[in-house]
XYZ file of C-alpha atoms in Angstrom:
733
model
C 31.636 52.541 65.885
C 32.408 56.146 66.789
C 34.364 56.842 69.963
C 34.328 59.878 72.189
C 37.241 62.265 72.027
C 39.776 61.268 74.625
C 38.932 57.563 74.330
C 40.624 57.033 70.947
C 43.190 54.212 71.093
C 46.874 54.947 70.503
C 48.025 54.355 66.952
C 50.236 51.350 66.182
C 53.050 53.806 65.422
C 52.680 55.374 68.883
C 52.597 51.986 70.608
C 55.611 50.642 68.713
C 57.631 53.827 69.311
C 56.877 53.745 73.014
C 57.794 50.123 73.314
C 61.092 50.555 71.475
C 62.120 53.548 73.601
C 61.423 51.607 76.821
C 63.263 48.541 75.514
C 66.126 49.929 73.450
C 68.584 47.172 74.356
C 66.063 44.504 73.377
C 64.990 46.009 70.113
C 67.364 48.270 68.133
C 70.441 48.710 70.339
C 73.211 46.976 72.257
C 75.504 48.079 75.097
C 78.790 49.352 73.720
C 82.015 50.568 75.245
C 81.736 52.688 78.408
C 78.125 51.478 78.770
C 77.011 53.636 75.838
C 74.172 52.620 73.582
C 75.057 51.567 70.049
C 72.692 51.031 67.118
C 72.666 47.469 65.779
C 74.361 47.237 62.407
C 71.274 45.696 60.781
C 68.973 48.569 61.705
C 68.034 51.115 59.061
C 65.356 53.672 59.887
C 63.681 56.260 57.642
C 63.109 59.889 58.711
C 59.423 59.300 59.685
C 60.467 56.764 62.300
C 63.589 58.577 63.454
C 61.723 61.878 63.960
C 59.043 60.036 65.919
C 61.614 58.274 68.137
C 63.462 61.493 69.049
C 60.380 63.615 69.635
C 58.583 60.922 71.693
C 61.774 60.382 73.705
C 61.739 64.087 74.606
C 58.085 63.815 75.677
C 58.718 60.741 77.836
C 61.698 62.344 79.562
C 59.485 65.266 80.618
C 56.326 63.379 81.607
C 57.369 59.921 82.891
C 59.368 59.733 86.103
C 60.094 56.041 85.533
C 61.604 56.630 82.119
C 65.410 56.588 82.185
C 67.388 59.231 80.347
C 69.925 57.625 78.045
C 73.080 59.726 78.033
C 74.111 58.449 74.587
C 70.625 58.402 73.044
C 71.294 61.044 70.399
C 74.472 59.193 69.355
C 72.145 56.536 67.869
C 71.359 59.056 65.109
C 74.921 60.064 64.316
C 75.187 58.165 61.033
C 72.747 59.156 58.285
C 73.485 55.920 56.481
C 71.456 54.085 59.138
C 69.159 56.764 60.495
C 67.624 59.843 58.920
C 66.373 62.826 60.896
C 64.571 65.738 59.308
C 62.325 67.300 61.981
C 63.523 67.523 65.595
C 61.950 69.251 68.577
C 63.951 69.482 71.819
C 63.178 71.444 74.936
C 64.445 72.426 78.362
C 67.391 71.383 80.468
C 68.170 67.838 79.478
C 69.615 68.825 76.086
C 73.376 69.366 75.958
C 75.856 70.579 73.386
C 77.000 66.966 72.866
C 73.462 65.951 71.894
C 73.205 68.416 69.029
C 76.792 67.612 68.025
C 75.845 63.895 67.782
C 73.344 64.608 65.004
C 75.429 67.181 63.106
C 75.692 64.964 59.992
C 71.902 64.793 59.528
C 70.186 66.865 56.864
C 67.780 68.591 59.207
C 64.956 70.632 57.709
C 63.370 71.656 60.987
C 65.060 72.161 64.337
C 63.037 73.550 67.240
C 64.935 74.240 70.453
C 62.788 75.696 73.292
C 64.186 76.873 76.660
C 67.336 74.733 76.171
C 69.390 76.696 78.690
C 72.304 74.239 78.825
C 73.304 74.923 75.227
C 76.314 77.144 74.653
C 77.881 78.742 71.568
C 79.325 75.311 70.669
C 75.827 74.461 69.560
C 75.857 77.512 67.288
C 78.812 75.867 65.588
C 76.735 72.705 65.206
C 73.883 74.747 63.642
C 76.180 75.683 60.768
C 76.283 71.989 59.832
C 72.587 72.266 58.936
C 72.834 75.510 57.028
C 72.326 74.000 53.564
C 69.122 72.114 54.481
C 67.510 73.975 57.372
C 64.131 75.512 56.489
C 62.723 76.160 60.006
C 64.728 77.042 63.135
C 63.483 77.953 66.612
C 65.852 79.100 69.383
C 63.080 80.411 71.638
C 64.333 80.915 75.200
C 67.832 79.554 74.375
C 69.645 82.769 75.273
C 72.713 80.945 76.655
C 73.472 79.533 73.199
C 74.957 82.926 72.317
C 77.581 82.710 75.047
C 80.753 80.711 75.294
C 81.330 78.421 78.213
C 83.743 79.715 80.862
C 87.155 79.909 79.307
C 85.833 78.692 75.989
C 87.545 79.648 72.728
C 85.766 81.388 69.852
C 83.992 79.118 67.390
C 86.745 79.327 64.778
C 89.313 78.059 67.323
C 87.173 75.390 68.926
C 87.722 72.419 66.647
C 89.156 69.726 68.930
C 87.314 70.031 72.220
C 85.921 67.040 74.098
C 82.107 67.336 74.188
C 81.566 65.086 77.211
C 84.261 66.791 79.292
C 82.890 70.230 78.449
C 79.398 69.210 79.391
C 80.564 67.685 82.667
C 82.270 70.968 83.541
C 79.125 72.850 82.517
C 77.038 70.771 84.862
C 79.151 71.877 87.779
C 78.848 75.612 87.036
C 75.631 77.624 86.791
C 74.507 78.874 83.355
C 74.528 82.441 84.641
C 78.319 82.255 85.089
C 78.869 82.388 81.305
C 80.104 85.843 80.320
C 81.796 85.820 76.921
C 79.409 86.708 74.113
C 79.963 84.654 70.949
C 80.738 87.103 68.136
C 81.843 84.702 65.359
C 78.524 83.147 64.549
C 76.741 84.200 61.373
C 73.628 83.078 59.446
C 75.693 83.306 56.268
C 74.915 80.347 54.045
C 71.459 79.557 55.576
C 69.939 80.187 52.181
C 66.938 77.845 52.570
C 65.887 79.169 55.995
C 62.327 80.441 55.816
C 60.985 80.305 59.404
C 63.052 81.677 62.286
C 62.145 82.171 65.966
C 64.708 84.045 68.065
C 62.384 84.856 70.976
C 64.330 85.968 74.073
C 67.525 86.845 72.145
C 69.945 88.498 74.640
C 70.054 92.306 74.569
C 73.827 92.119 73.929
C 73.266 90.481 70.551
C 72.774 92.855 67.647
C 69.687 91.369 66.010
C 70.039 93.442 62.878
C 73.636 92.290 62.209
C 72.745 88.698 63.075
C 69.798 88.583 60.671
C 71.184 90.576 57.776
C 72.663 87.571 55.846
C 69.256 85.838 55.616
C 67.644 86.320 52.268
C 64.656 84.001 52.223
C 62.853 84.662 55.515
C 59.072 84.449 55.364
C 58.295 84.033 59.066
C 60.134 85.799 61.877
C 59.537 85.788 65.666
C 61.472 88.384 67.703
C 59.453 88.196 70.913
C 61.084 89.998 73.837
C 63.978 91.130 71.651
C 65.589 94.588 72.061
C 65.351 96.343 68.676
C 66.901 99.863 68.594
C 65.643 100.135 65.047
C 63.267 98.070 62.941
C 64.021 99.597 59.555
C 66.103 96.523 58.619
C 62.920 94.452 58.450
C 62.053 96.072 55.149
C 64.766 93.974 53.428
C 62.190 91.167 53.451
C 59.160 93.261 52.578
C 58.554 91.258 49.402
C 58.643 87.898 51.283
C 57.743 88.339 54.937
C 54.346 86.799 55.628
C 54.464 86.454 59.425
C 56.029 88.771 61.984
C 55.825 88.437 65.791
C 57.012 91.363 67.920
C 55.528 90.351 71.258
C 56.801 92.552 74.079
C 58.930 94.570 71.669
C 58.927 98.258 72.479
C 56.990 99.949 69.676
C 57.764 103.389 68.343
C 56.541 105.608 65.554
C 59.425 104.319 63.417
C 58.290 100.724 64.138
C 54.793 101.478 62.830
C 56.209 103.168 59.729
C 58.244 100.062 59.067
C 55.365 97.667 59.651
C 52.997 99.292 57.181
C 55.649 98.805 54.456
C 55.522 95.041 54.953
C 52.518 94.747 52.671
C 52.728 90.978 52.192
C 52.208 90.258 55.884
C 49.398 87.811 56.602
C 50.084 87.501 60.328
C 51.172 90.431 62.520
C 51.608 90.155 66.289
C 52.438 93.372 68.128
C 50.861 92.288 71.418
C 52.410 92.895 74.812
C 52.081 91.829 78.411
C 49.919 94.510 79.974
C 51.984 94.642 83.139
C 54.989 95.997 81.236
C 55.500 99.749 81.160
C 55.688 101.367 77.726
C 55.464 104.841 76.297
C 53.601 103.548 73.264
C 49.799 103.803 73.221
C 47.585 102.217 70.593
C 45.019 104.540 69.064
C 42.399 104.606 66.350
C 44.748 106.234 63.805
C 47.492 103.647 64.204
C 45.123 100.693 64.045
C 43.376 102.126 61.002
C 46.770 102.543 59.206
C 47.697 98.942 59.941
C 44.376 97.645 58.596
C 44.352 99.879 55.505
C 47.967 99.264 54.452
C 48.330 95.542 55.301
C 45.556 94.350 53.048
C 46.668 90.683 53.114
C 46.275 90.315 56.889
C 44.343 87.280 58.087
C 45.719 87.315 61.636
C 46.361 90.248 63.955
C 47.221 90.302 67.660
C 47.173 93.564 69.650
C 46.579 92.010 73.067
C 47.659 93.988 76.126
C 47.597 97.415 74.553
C 45.889 100.373 76.160
C 43.729 102.386 73.679
C 44.527 106.080 73.888
C 41.267 107.262 72.321
C 37.974 105.607 71.647
C 38.270 102.972 68.916
C 34.778 101.609 69.444
C 31.354 102.490 68.049
C 29.067 104.011 70.723
C 26.646 101.409 72.010
C 23.569 103.223 70.762
C 25.036 103.322 67.200
C 25.961 99.635 67.052
C 24.277 97.482 64.425
C 21.191 95.812 65.672
C 20.718 92.016 65.922
C 22.922 89.113 66.938
C 26.760 89.453 67.075
C 28.090 89.646 63.521
C 31.521 89.068 61.903
C 30.799 91.313 58.930
C 33.459 94.067 58.853
C 30.815 96.724 57.945
C 29.060 96.040 61.238
C 32.235 96.001 63.352
C 31.962 97.611 66.771
C 35.673 98.525 66.382
C 35.959 101.438 63.935
C 39.315 100.614 62.320
C 38.250 97.036 61.574
C 35.404 98.308 59.407
C 38.131 98.828 56.792
C 38.679 95.087 56.439
C 37.563 93.466 53.182
C 36.825 90.181 54.947
C 36.761 88.878 58.544
C 40.110 87.959 60.081
C 40.861 84.328 60.834
C 42.357 85.352 64.193
C 42.239 88.511 66.275
C 44.091 88.793 69.568
C 42.338 91.196 71.980
C 43.310 89.593 75.263
C 43.712 92.090 78.082
C 42.114 94.918 76.086
C 38.740 96.600 76.386
C 38.011 95.792 72.747
C 37.208 92.144 73.495
C 33.981 93.208 75.241
C 32.224 94.771 72.242
C 29.378 93.123 70.418
C 30.454 92.850 66.766
C 33.990 91.607 66.103
C 34.977 90.733 62.514
C 37.072 87.602 63.246
C 36.441 83.884 63.370
C 38.637 83.343 66.449
C 39.114 85.989 69.112
C 41.229 85.900 72.288
C 39.936 87.855 75.229
C 38.268 87.535 78.620
C 34.631 88.273 77.799
C 33.425 84.698 77.677
C 34.452 81.049 77.701
C 35.181 80.923 73.964
C 37.584 83.877 74.084
C 39.372 82.539 77.168
C 39.816 79.073 75.632
C 41.190 80.668 72.459
C 43.665 82.604 74.601
C 44.893 79.498 76.399
C 45.337 77.585 73.136
C 47.131 80.495 71.462
C 49.528 81.470 74.235
C 50.406 78.348 76.168
C 53.574 77.368 74.297
C 55.474 80.660 74.181
C 53.577 82.970 76.555
C 53.012 81.187 79.847
C 52.410 84.472 81.641
C 49.290 85.101 79.509
C 48.170 81.492 79.523
C 48.431 81.400 83.330
C 46.011 84.306 83.699
C 43.650 82.861 81.057
C 43.617 79.491 82.871
C 42.686 81.266 86.111
C 39.805 82.901 84.261
C 38.674 79.563 82.847
C 38.714 78.129 86.355
C 36.467 80.981 87.545
C 34.125 80.347 84.616
C 33.899 76.614 85.482
C 33.472 77.320 89.183
C 30.991 80.200 89.103
C 29.169 79.671 85.804
C 29.078 76.662 83.553
C 31.777 75.285 81.222
C 30.131 74.384 77.909
C 33.211 73.104 76.068
C 34.488 70.447 78.457
C 36.751 68.618 76.024
C 38.616 71.808 75.088
C 38.881 72.737 78.757
C 40.384 69.327 79.551
C 43.184 69.933 76.984
C 43.893 73.048 79.039
C 44.108 70.852 81.908
C 46.788 68.758 80.152
C 49.035 71.824 79.742
C 48.568 72.681 83.435
C 49.783 69.199 84.355
C 52.719 69.451 82.008
C 53.657 72.824 83.534
C 53.667 71.261 87.005
C 56.056 68.578 85.703
C 58.673 71.254 85.180
C 58.821 72.140 88.888
C 61.184 70.473 91.335
C 58.690 68.266 93.203
C 57.803 68.426 96.041
C 60.142 71.280 97.090
C 58.849 74.014 94.796
C 55.180 73.108 95.422
C 55.498 72.891 99.202
C 53.614 76.212 99.720
C 50.546 74.832 97.822
C 51.016 71.177 98.678
C 47.522 70.292 99.776
C 45.841 72.383 97.125
C 47.823 70.796 94.266
C 47.100 67.307 95.585
C 43.406 68.110 95.893
C 43.259 69.406 92.272
C 45.118 66.336 90.904
C 42.783 63.979 92.720
C 39.881 65.921 91.281
C 41.293 65.479 87.803
C 41.535 61.725 88.352
C 37.971 61.352 89.620
C 36.141 60.797 86.289
C 35.765 57.165 85.309
C 36.729 58.034 81.687
C 39.572 60.516 81.480
C 41.908 61.571 78.675
C 44.748 59.054 78.741
C 47.619 61.538 78.614
C 46.094 63.760 81.349
C 45.557 60.703 83.541
C 49.123 59.527 83.034
C 50.670 62.887 83.860
C 48.385 63.459 86.866
C 49.210 60.064 88.383
C 52.933 60.760 87.840
C 52.577 64.070 89.632
C 50.642 62.440 92.511
C 53.424 59.923 92.848
C 56.156 62.588 92.855
C 54.266 64.662 95.460
C 54.175 61.824 98.035
C 57.643 60.445 97.251
C 59.897 62.530 99.514
C 57.710 64.236 102.087
C 57.206 63.688 105.790
C 54.556 61.425 107.256
C 52.324 64.340 108.260
C 51.918 65.321 104.597
C 51.271 61.721 103.555
C 48.592 61.290 106.217
C 46.896 64.532 105.146
C 46.841 63.447 101.506
C 45.560 60.001 102.524
C 42.603 61.659 104.252
C 41.820 63.524 100.977
C 41.054 60.172 99.324
C 44.447 59.527 97.731
C 44.457 55.797 98.461
C 40.917 55.226 97.263
C 41.532 57.212 94.082
C 44.606 55.164 93.163
C 42.790 51.904 93.835
C 39.867 53.082 91.661
C 42.280 53.671 88.803
C 43.750 50.215 89.288
C 40.264 48.664 89.337
C 39.449 50.440 86.044
C 42.656 49.232 84.413
C 41.916 45.668 85.546
C 38.464 45.865 84.006
C 40.106 46.969 80.726
C 42.717 44.239 80.994
C 45.427 46.859 80.649
C 48.700 47.202 82.519
C 50.056 50.561 81.409
C 51.915 53.464 82.962
C 48.854 54.583 84.898
C 48.543 51.145 86.485
C 52.249 51.044 87.415
C 52.325 54.680 88.593
C 49.252 54.073 90.775
C 50.885 51.140 92.609
C 54.087 53.131 92.902
C 52.163 56.059 94.440
C 50.519 53.657 96.925
C 53.944 52.256 97.804
C 55.157 55.776 98.572
C 52.112 57.039 100.500
C 51.972 53.971 102.789
C 55.629 54.254 103.884
C 55.640 54.530 107.684
C 52.001 55.711 107.687
C 49.834 53.066 109.377
C 46.595 54.970 108.698
C 47.199 54.855 104.955
C 48.094 51.171 105.147
C 44.794 50.568 106.903
C 42.953 52.465 104.168
C 44.601 50.273 101.597
C 43.306 47.112 103.337
C 39.844 48.592 103.924
C 39.443 49.484 100.220
C 39.981 45.945 98.930
C 43.675 46.565 98.259
C 44.670 42.958 98.823
C 42.035 41.649 96.432
C 43.298 43.984 93.726
C 46.851 42.810 94.438
C 45.858 39.192 93.823
C 43.863 40.114 90.671
C 46.787 42.080 89.208
C 49.199 39.269 89.978
C 46.961 36.796 88.183
C 46.098 39.087 85.240
C 49.636 40.353 84.623
C 52.052 37.584 85.629
C 54.959 38.927 83.549
C 54.883 42.624 84.516
C 58.042 42.952 86.601
C 57.746 46.664 87.425
C 54.202 46.131 88.576
C 55.185 43.227 90.832
C 58.005 45.257 92.390
C 55.706 48.165 93.180
C 52.999 45.958 94.676
C 55.408 44.000 96.849
C 57.042 47.226 97.997
C 53.666 48.479 99.148
C 52.900 45.218 100.997
C 56.239 45.514 102.707
C 54.969 48.797 104.202
C 51.732 47.127 105.321
C 53.697 44.234 106.914
C 55.720 46.713 108.976
C 52.540 47.633 110.892
C 52.115 45.008 113.683
C 48.383 45.633 114.076
C 47.732 44.919 110.365
C 49.889 41.804 109.937
C 47.131 39.342 111.032
C 45.220 40.350 107.851
C 48.158 39.078 105.785
C 48.395 35.843 107.670
C 46.069 33.747 105.495
C 46.847 30.561 103.536
C 46.217 32.365 100.275
C 48.540 35.297 100.932
C 51.303 33.196 102.504
C 51.240 30.862 99.466
C 51.535 33.845 97.110
C 54.406 35.430 99.058
C 56.188 32.091 99.248
C 55.919 31.572 95.489
C 57.256 35.046 94.835
C 60.440 34.244 96.764
C 61.656 32.403 93.662
C 60.841 35.331 91.364
C 63.683 36.741 89.239
C 61.582 39.719 88.191
C 63.391 43.090 88.293
C 66.612 41.551 89.508
C 66.148 40.592 93.137
C 63.563 43.255 93.997
C 60.384 41.187 93.891
C 61.968 38.271 95.754
C 63.555 40.680 98.253
C 60.244 42.471 98.989
C 58.326 39.188 99.326
C 60.954 37.968 101.781
C 60.658 41.257 103.691
C 56.891 40.801 104.033
C 57.346 37.263 105.365
C 60.183 38.361 107.689
C 57.873 40.777 109.526
C 55.128 38.106 109.727
C 57.616 35.542 111.122
C 58.768 38.096 113.705
C 55.372 37.826 115.414
C 56.267 34.296 116.500
C 54.899 30.773 116.028
C 51.919 31.305 118.297
C 50.148 33.493 115.655
C 50.750 30.912 112.934
C 47.537 28.905 113.057
C 47.485 27.663 109.465
C 47.847 23.997 108.644
C 48.128 24.461 104.880
C 51.479 26.262 105.022
C 53.990 25.065 107.620
C 55.972 27.875 109.247
C 59.310 26.023 109.204
C 58.885 25.118 105.491
C 58.287 28.769 104.580
C 61.320 29.821 106.620
C 63.462 27.358 104.696
C 62.257 28.869 101.444
C 63.118 32.338 102.734
C 66.641 31.215 103.702
C 67.182 29.666 100.257
C 65.997 32.851 98.561
C 68.359 35.122 100.558
C 71.280 32.772 99.898
C 70.605 33.013 96.132
C 70.903 36.814 95.955
C 74.077 38.611 94.825
C 75.112 40.932 97.691
C 76.630 43.358 95.143
C 73.255 43.871 93.413
C 72.495 47.484 92.614
C 69.088 48.419 93.978
C 66.017 50.194 92.714
C 65.031 51.292 96.200
C 65.553 54.161 98.599
C 65.464 53.870 102.414
C 64.910 57.017 104.426
C 65.169 55.054 107.683
C 66.428 51.614 108.675
C 64.115 51.394 111.690
C 61.783 48.662 110.202
C 64.850 46.554 109.404
C 66.719 47.193 112.617
C 63.835 45.978 114.768
C 64.322 42.505 113.270
C 67.977 42.226 114.426
C 68.106 41.643 118.247
C 65.731 38.661 118.437
C 65.677 34.909 118.393
C 62.004 34.362 117.532
C 62.704 34.163 113.798
C 66.388 33.829 112.914
C 65.486 33.912 109.192
C 63.973 37.363 109.644
C 67.237 38.474 111.313
C 69.161 36.944 108.372
C 67.060 38.852 105.836
C 67.548 42.122 107.715
C 71.311 41.611 108.040
C 71.620 40.783 104.331
C 69.681 43.974 103.488
C 72.076 46.097 105.512
C 75.119 44.300 104.072
C 73.970 44.915 100.530
C 73.123 48.571 100.997
C 76.260 49.619 102.929
C 78.446 47.705 100.429
C 76.946 49.125 97.246
C 76.004 52.626 98.464
C 78.334 53.259 101.436
C 78.263 57.076 101.416
C 74.459 57.053 101.618
C 73.763 54.187 103.997
C 76.818 53.875 106.316
C 76.067 57.254 107.971
C 72.359 56.356 108.223
C 73.123 53.020 109.891
C 75.527 54.593 112.366
C 73.113 57.447 113.126
C 70.225 55.058 113.885
C 72.252 52.862 116.293
C 72.591 49.936 113.948
C 76.123 49.018 115.039
C 75.015 48.261 118.649
C 72.177 46.089 117.328
C 74.561 44.147 115.047
C 76.771 43.491 118.067
C 73.778 41.884 119.745
C 73.297 39.676 116.709
C 76.858 38.378 117.281
C 76.030 37.653 120.927
C 72.837 35.657 120.249
C 73.334 31.861 120.042
C 70.225 31.570 117.845
C 71.862 33.683 115.061
C 72.986 31.677 112.042
C 76.729 31.599 111.358
C 76.163 33.224 107.952
C 74.184 35.978 109.622
C 77.032 36.689 112.060
C 79.536 36.738 109.204
C 77.449 39.359 107.341
C 76.969 41.374 110.546
C 80.742 41.589 111.007
C 81.217 42.697 107.388
C 78.590 45.396 107.838
C 80.367 46.703 110.932
C 83.733 46.575 109.183
C 82.306 48.467 106.220
C 80.973 51.216 108.442
C 84.261 51.404 110.348
C 86.165 51.744 107.055
C 83.747 54.408 105.970
C 84.367 56.420 109.114
C 88.123 56.195 108.651
C 88.138 57.062 104.944
C 84.749 57.936 103.336
C 86.262 58.164 99.837
C 87.875 54.721 100.029
C 84.516 52.912 100.204
C 82.823 54.709 97.366
C 84.527 52.982 94.463
C 82.354 54.975 92.055
C 79.330 53.003 93.127
C 76.957 55.824 93.919
C 74.008 55.951 91.575
C 70.364 56.791 91.178
C 67.869 55.217 93.512
C 64.282 54.171 93.066
C 61.733 54.755 95.770
C 60.814 52.791 98.784
C 58.640 55.566 100.043
C-alpha cells in the first residue's frame, strides 16, 4: 500500500543505528580507562555502517537535547582493522582537533567539514594523513583551521603535543584570539583530490599558492574568497567542470579567465545583492559566457544588477504559454543556448520576472516555484539568501496559497534546524512568544513529518526550560499544554514511545514548574489519564517514567490541586513506583516527592480505605533509606522552596525525611551549586527547627546536621567541598 510522503517508516538501518548510538555501552562498547569509550574486541564494522554511525551521531548531537555527547566517540574509529570510514561529514562547534586526529589512520575518500570553528592548524596536519585517498574535501566556514593555537608551533615542529590538553586550553580561550597564520601546510601529494570547497578562506591565505599543487581538480568552490587574480584557474581548464565564485569580486580579468574554462558545466558567479561592487553584469558579458562555455548546464548569476537591457521588449516576446525553448527566451543572451539549462540562478535579479526562461529549474522571487528552488539551492551554504527566500515563501503562504505543501514543509525542517543552532532561550528572548507560536503551529497537524515534529518538540522544550514563570504562563495560554498532550495521545494511539513522546513529557515537566495555571491545564486536559495509559503501555521506558513523575511532582506542589491526586488508583500507582529502579533513583525519588506533598496535607484529607496512610508512609521511608546519598542526579532545582516548606512540620515526618534527604544529596554531590542556594533561601534556619522538633526521626536529624555542616564547610572553603563533583544537570523545570 502506498504511503504519503512524510509518513514513510524509518529504515531498519536507521533504527539500528539510532539504537546503537543511544546504547553504546550495551551494544558495541565498554567503559575503559578514564571513563573513555572503547570498542569491544569482537566488533568489526564495514565502511557503510561506520559512515552511518558517525554522520547520524553528528545529526543527533545537533537536534536532540537529550543525546549525550561522548568525548571519546571518534576514538572508536581509530583502528581501521576494526572499523572503516570512507565518507565523513562533520559540522559546527562540537568538533575538535583531537576528533580528526583520532581517525587519522582511516582511508577517507570524502571529508566534509562545515563551520567547524574549533579546528586549528593541527587539523591541517591531520588532513595530510588522508592525502593519498581523499577525493572530496570541504572546509567551508572553517577559517580558523588555517591558524595555529596561541603559542602553537608550526606543523613541522608539532609532533608530540597532547591533543586533549591543547583542546582544553582552546576551550578556555576564544577562537578570535588565534593570531599566527599557518604557513607550512601544502596540498602537495593530494593527487586524487577532485572536489574542493574552501568557502570562507581567510584573506591572509594566498589561495593561488595554496591551490597550485593540485593537479586533478574538477570541482572548486571559492565562495567569499579574496582573489587578487584568477588567471591561475586556467591550469585546470582541461578538467574543471564546476566553479563557484559566490561573493567573489569580479573584474574584466575574471571574465577573461572564465571564458577560457570551456569544460565548465556549472558556473556560479552570483553575489549577495547587499554587497557593494564595481562590477555590473551586462548583455555583452552574459552573451560571452553563454557563447564560449558551450557545455554549461547550470549557471547562477543571482544578485547582479544588469547595466543595460538584457531582456526582450514585452511586445516582441513570443506568444503563447511560458516556454523553455532557447529561441523563445525573453533574455537575449540565453537565446544562444543550444538546449535549456538544467539550473539557472536568477534570485534577486529582474530577469526572474520575464515570461520565457530556458531552464528547467529557476531560482527567483516571481512565484512559489522559484522561491522554493531558491530555498533548496541556498540553505546549506548561503543562509543569508535562504533566509530572505523563506520570508518570501511565508508571505506566499499567508497572502496567497501554497500549492506545494510537502516541499514547503522541508523548508520548515531547515528553519527548525537553524533555530537549534541558537543559544536557547537567551538568543531568542526578543522573539520569544512569536517563536513559540510558530512552533506550536508546526505541531498542530495530526500527521506531521517525523523529523520536523521531533525538532520542533525539542525546541519547545528548550524554550520553556530556563525562563521565568511569566514566560511559562504566557506560553501555556497559547495552547502549549494541550498541544503536547495531543502529541502524546497520538503516540499512544500508534503504540509508539519515541523521542517525540519523551520530549513532550519533558516539555510538560518544564512548563508546569512553579506555574499553578499550567498544572491546572494539565489536569483539565486529561493529563492524568494519559499518564496512566503511558505507564501501562510502556512499562520499561525509564526516561519516560522520570519525565512523567517529575511533572506530577510539580502538580503535587500546588495545594489546591492535590485533592485530584488523592484517589485510590493514583496512590496505588505512586506507591508501586517507590520501588522502581528506573533511571537510578529518579523515578522512585519523584514518586516519593509526590506522596510527600500529599502527606503534608494531613490525615484528615485521607479518606480512602483501600490504601492506609501509615502503610504508604512506611513504604516511603523504606524507599528513602534504600537510596545512595552520593547518587549523581539528572535534575536541576532553581529554587528549594517546595522542599523547604516540608521541613518545619510534624504532620508528616516522612515528608520531612524525604525533603531532608533531598537537600543532603544535592549539597553533598553538587556543593558549589546548591550550598549557596540553600543558604540564600533560609534553609539553615529551617533545618535547625527540624532538630528542635520531637517528631523528627533520628535519621532525619542526623542528615539535617550533615547538611548544615556541609554548608558551613562550603562557606569556609568553597574549593574544599567540590572534589571534582560538578557536572551536567538535567531539568526539573
